[in-house]
């Protein structure tokens, strides 16, 4: 496995790989790998000839009051895990190599960055779209693989690729969960043991909503109210940021659940803000 931090070196290698006709897959990450990341790498490994994983805690997607400094990092451990997954190139740039002085170009997908996480994090998706676009330009992948836990992010990146005519297939892969249902996330490390116990109820609430929908066509408001009650009872230390029911691709609010609908939630728990989602099927 090559470990590259130089932006030009990476781009040069990728141009070379493309000219040799190699199929390249990119898995963009912020590191501190867990099974969720590894599952993306495994899927990509089976579907490409050259697997590139980027490991970069992107400062522009964090607001000043957020956890950029605290975000967990362990490069040595990540290197070992990436090697085990047969990654060909681990790209580990420094922020100053990706954001040169005077950087002022941004990629925005405003229609999809209005509700859900964008309400509490209004500049987040501009940072995500910009860094992902830069990573695409550096690595020239045929395939780019993302987790469905960040559903809004995935939807925004798909839209960006379509709107900018980028020749990249964006693949979303299922959420990987802990045995008790909690969606894997690097931020789960912020939880105290008591918070961690409560956190498992986030997904249990989503499953409860799925059961409600299976029985009859339900109003979104009914599900929201039931979930609010469920979380109040089972996640007493949590503070709901949002519970939203939206169209899975347009991310616009849905009032009656009579077609596949994304139920997405974000909950503040201790020092963590945890997100999760499920596509409700009638
Ligand atoms: O999902 C993430 O880890 C990040 O938002 C991403 C896509 C790597 C961009 O920094």
mmCIF file of N, CA and C and ligand atoms in Angstrom, residues 28-31 37 54 56-58 61 71 124 127-128 131-132 135 146 150 153 157, ligand 1:
data_model
loop_
_atom_site.group_PDB
_atom_site.id
_atom_site.type_symbol
_atom_site.label_atom_id
_atom_site.label_comp_id
_atom_site.label_asym_id
_atom_site.label_seq_id
_atom_site.Cartn_x
_atom_site.Cartn_y
_atom_site.Cartn_z
ATOM 1 N N UNK A 28 -13.842 8.122 0.057
ATOM 2 C CA UNK A 28 -13.427 9.288 0.851
ATOM 3 C C UNK A 28 -13.789 9.085 2.322
ATOM 4 N N UNK A 29 -12.864 9.369 3.213
ATOM 5 C CA UNK A 29 -13.141 9.199 4.652
ATOM 6 C C UNK A 29 -12.456 10.314 5.451
ATOM 7 N N UNK A 30 -12.867 10.398 6.717
ATOM 8 C CA UNK A 30 -12.151 11.288 7.640
ATOM 9 C C UNK A 30 -11.368 10.430 8.651
ATOM 10 N N UNK A 31 -11.192 9.152 8.345
ATOM 11 C CA UNK A 31 -10.358 8.304 9.189
ATOM 12 C C UNK A 31 -11.048 7.805 10.443
ATOM 13 N N UNK A 37 -16.584 2.020 7.547
ATOM 14 C CA UNK A 37 -15.577 2.377 6.533
ATOM 15 C C UNK A 37 -15.044 1.118 5.848
ATOM 16 N N UNK A 54 -9.125 8.055 0.788
ATOM 17 C CA UNK A 54 -8.598 9.331 1.282
ATOM 18 C C UNK A 54 -8.938 9.446 2.759
ATOM 19 N N UNK A 56 -8.874 12.354 5.439
ATOM 20 C CA UNK A 56 -8.672 13.798 5.597
ATOM 21 C C UNK A 56 -9.810 14.372 6.429
ATOM 22 N N UNK A 57 -9.479 14.925 7.578
ATOM 23 C CA UNK A 57 -10.499 15.582 8.400
ATOM 24 C C UNK A 57 -10.643 17.000 7.842
ATOM 25 N N UNK A 58 -11.669 17.163 7.044
ATOM 26 C CA UNK A 58 -11.808 18.362 6.216
ATOM 27 C C UNK A 58 -12.288 19.567 7.036
ATOM 28 N N UNK A 61 -15.787 21.652 6.503
ATOM 29 C CA UNK A 61 -17.144 21.161 6.764
ATOM 30 C C UNK A 61 -17.509 21.244 8.240
ATOM 31 N N UNK A 71 -12.202 15.741 16.879
ATOM 32 C CA UNK A 71 -12.548 14.606 16.017
ATOM 33 C C UNK A 71 -11.483 13.508 16.175
ATOM 34 N N UNK A 124 -22.019 23.256 6.354
ATOM 35 C CA UNK A 124 -21.420 21.916 6.314
ATOM 36 C C UNK A 124 -21.343 21.337 4.892
ATOM 37 N N UNK A 127 -18.811 22.649 2.450
ATOM 38 C CA UNK A 127 -17.478 22.097 2.721
ATOM 39 C C UNK A 127 -17.343 20.685 2.186
ATOM 40 N N UNK A 128 -18.407 19.892 2.376
ATOM 41 C CA UNK A 128 -18.369 18.487 1.910
ATOM 42 C C UNK A 128 -18.293 18.443 0.380
ATOM 43 N N UNK A 131 -14.830 19.583 -0.908
ATOM 44 C CA UNK A 131 -13.703 18.648 -0.724
ATOM 45 C C UNK A 131 -13.890 17.400 -1.586
ATOM 46 N N UNK A 132 -15.134 16.931 -1.692
ATOM 47 C CA UNK A 132 -15.356 15.722 -2.485
ATOM 48 C C UNK A 132 -15.051 16.006 -3.960
ATOM 49 N N UNK A 135 -11.357 15.982 -4.289
ATOM 50 C CA UNK A 135 -10.834 14.598 -4.240
ATOM 51 C C UNK A 135 -11.109 13.874 -5.561
ATOM 52 N N UNK A 146 -19.780 5.745 -0.805
ATOM 53 C CA UNK A 146 -20.142 6.465 0.425
ATOM 54 C C UNK A 146 -21.137 5.639 1.229
ATOM 55 N N UNK A 150 -24.929 8.950 6.089
ATOM 56 C CA UNK A 150 -24.969 10.364 5.730
ATOM 57 C C UNK A 150 -25.804 10.504 4.454
ATOM 58 N N UNK A 153 -25.739 13.830 2.601
ATOM 59 C CA UNK A 153 -24.436 13.996 1.940
ATOM 60 C C UNK A 153 -24.396 13.210 0.629
ATOM 61 N N UNK A 157 -23.985 14.665 -3.134
ATOM 62 C CA UNK A 157 -22.853 14.306 -4.005
ATOM 63 C C UNK A 157 -23.359 13.722 -5.326
HETATM 64 O O1 LIG B 1 -18.479 11.337 5.294
HETATM 65 C C1 LIG B 1 -17.336 11.772 5.525
HETATM 66 O O2 LIG B 1 -16.516 11.128 6.193
HETATM 67 C C2 LIG B 1 -16.935 13.137 4.988
HETATM 68 O O3 LIG B 1 -18.000 14.017 5.000
HETATM 69 C C3 LIG B 1 -16.282 13.066 3.592
HETATM 70 C C4 LIG B 1 -17.248 12.524 2.557
HETATM 71 C C5 LIG B 1 -15.062 12.185 3.645
HETATM 72 C C6 LIG B 1 -15.869 14.456 3.147
HETATM 73 O O4 LIG B 1 -14.952 15.019 4.024
#
